[in-house]
Amino acid sequence: MYDVLIAGAGPAGCAAAAYLAGRGLRVLLAERQRLPRYKSCSGILIQKSLDLIAQDLGQTVPDRVTCAPADNRGMVFTDDQGREYRFEQGGRNVWRDRFDGWLAELARARGAEVTDGALATGCEDLGDAVAVHFPGRTERARYLLDCTGVTGVLRRKLTGRRGGYITTFQTFHRGVIDLDPHYFYAYLQPELSQYDAWFNVKDGLLVLGVSARETGRIAEFHPKFLAYLASRHGLRIGKALRAERWLMPRVEPGCPVCPGQGRVLLAGEAAGFLNPMGEGISAALESGRLAAEAVAAHLHDPPAALRAYAEAAAPLQSYMQRQWRLVGQLSGTFREMAAAAPQI
C-alpha cells in the first residue's frame, strides 16, 4: 500500500510528490495523459512561481523547458474601456509539456513512482485507507491527493459538483505585430470575449486566444480579436499552424475552495485555486506543497491533516481573492469579483 497516491502530474501533483518522496514516504504519481503531458496554457511563470520552485524544490527553471523570448517582463492589461495597465515583474516563458515533464522528473528522482496513461476513474474510503480505481486495477493508499484539475473525475465525484467552465481557444501563427514579445497581453473588452482575450509569443509563434462562457461564441470572438489587433497593433499573420481548445474553471465570487474530505485532499484547480487570466501555476505549486506538508505531518490522522491543510491554504486563498478583486476593478465583466466576501 502506498502512503500517498497523487492523481495528476501537473505542477500541484509534482510538487506534492517531490516533497513527500523526499521525506521517505511511498508515493505513486499517476497521470492520465502520456508524459510529458501538455496543457494549453500561457506558459508564463511569474516571479512567485520562480520563488516557489527555488524555495520548495531547491531548483531554478532550466533553459531546456523555456521558449523564446525566455525572459518574461510582466503583463499588460487593457480594461473594458480600452485603458492600458502595465505590471512589471520578472518571469520565464515556458512550454508546458517541457516544464511539467521536468517537474515529473524531479519527483521521480526524489523517489516517487511515476506512471502515465493512468486515468483515475473513482475512489472509495476503506476506513484505514482509500482505494483508487484505474481501468483494470485498483491501488490503495493512506491518502489520495487529487490534482487532476477542474475536469477531473475524482473531484466531481467527491464534491458532487461539476462547477462552471470557461472554454479557451488559441491559435499559433507566423507573422508580425507591433507589441513587445517579452510581455503577456490580456484584453478585457466584452466585445472581444466573455472572459478575456490574450496575446503572447513562443519561439517566434504569435499566440492569439479568446475565452467564452458559451462555447458556441468562440467562433464569433476569435476573428473579432484578430481584427482588433490588426487595427490597433498592426497584426499581420498567415494561416494558423496550430489551434487548441481547453477548459478552465469559472471562479465564483468570493473564490470558494474545497480542500478535500476524509482521506482525499484536493490541490490546484481541483481545489478551486486559480488566479486571474488563467495563472494557475503558482497556486498549483503552493497548494500541492501545502497539502503534502499536512499529510506528512499527520500521516495517521486524516482529520488533522485536512484541518492543517485548510488552515495553511487560507493565505493562498486570500491572495487569490485580492488578485480577482483587482481584475474586478478593471473590467465590468468581473465586477462581481470586486466586492465579494471570502468563501471557503
Short mmCIF file of C-alpha atoms in Angstrom, two decimals, residues 14 37 58 66 79 88 136 156 169 187 196 212 224 243-245 258 278 295-296 322 330 337 342:
data_model
loop_
_atom_site.label_atom_id
_atom_site.label_comp_id
_atom_site.label_asym_id
_atom_site.label_seq_id
_atom_site.Cartn_x
_atom_site.Cartn_y
_atom_site.Cartn_z
CA CYS A 14 4.60 17.00 -8.98
CA ARG A 37 1.81 15.89 -20.65
CA GLY A 58 15.65 23.91 -4.50
CA THR A 66 11.81 27.64 -21.92
CA ASP A 79 -9.59 47.17 -19.39
CA GLU A 88 6.30 44.92 -14.49
CA GLY A 136 -8.15 -2.91 -14.91
CA ARG A 156 -16.63 15.73 -9.38
CA PHE A 169 -9.33 28.76 -27.79
CA TYR A 187 -7.71 42.23 -23.11
CA ASP A 196 -10.56 37.62 -21.59
CA ALA A 212 -16.08 32.36 -23.51
CA LYS A 224 -13.01 39.91 -33.83
CA ALA A 243 -5.17 25.51 -32.74
CA GLU A 244 -6.04 24.47 -29.19
CA ARG A 245 -9.27 24.31 -27.22
CA CYS A 258 -12.60 22.83 -1.36
CA GLY A 278 -5.65 31.60 -16.07
CA VAL A 295 -0.15 14.76 5.01
CA ALA A 296 3.47 14.25 6.08
CA ARG A 322 -7.04 40.04 -3.82
CA LEU A 330 -10.56 46.85 -14.16
CA MET A 337 -15.49 39.76 -8.02
CA PRO A 342 -14.39 35.48 1.18
#
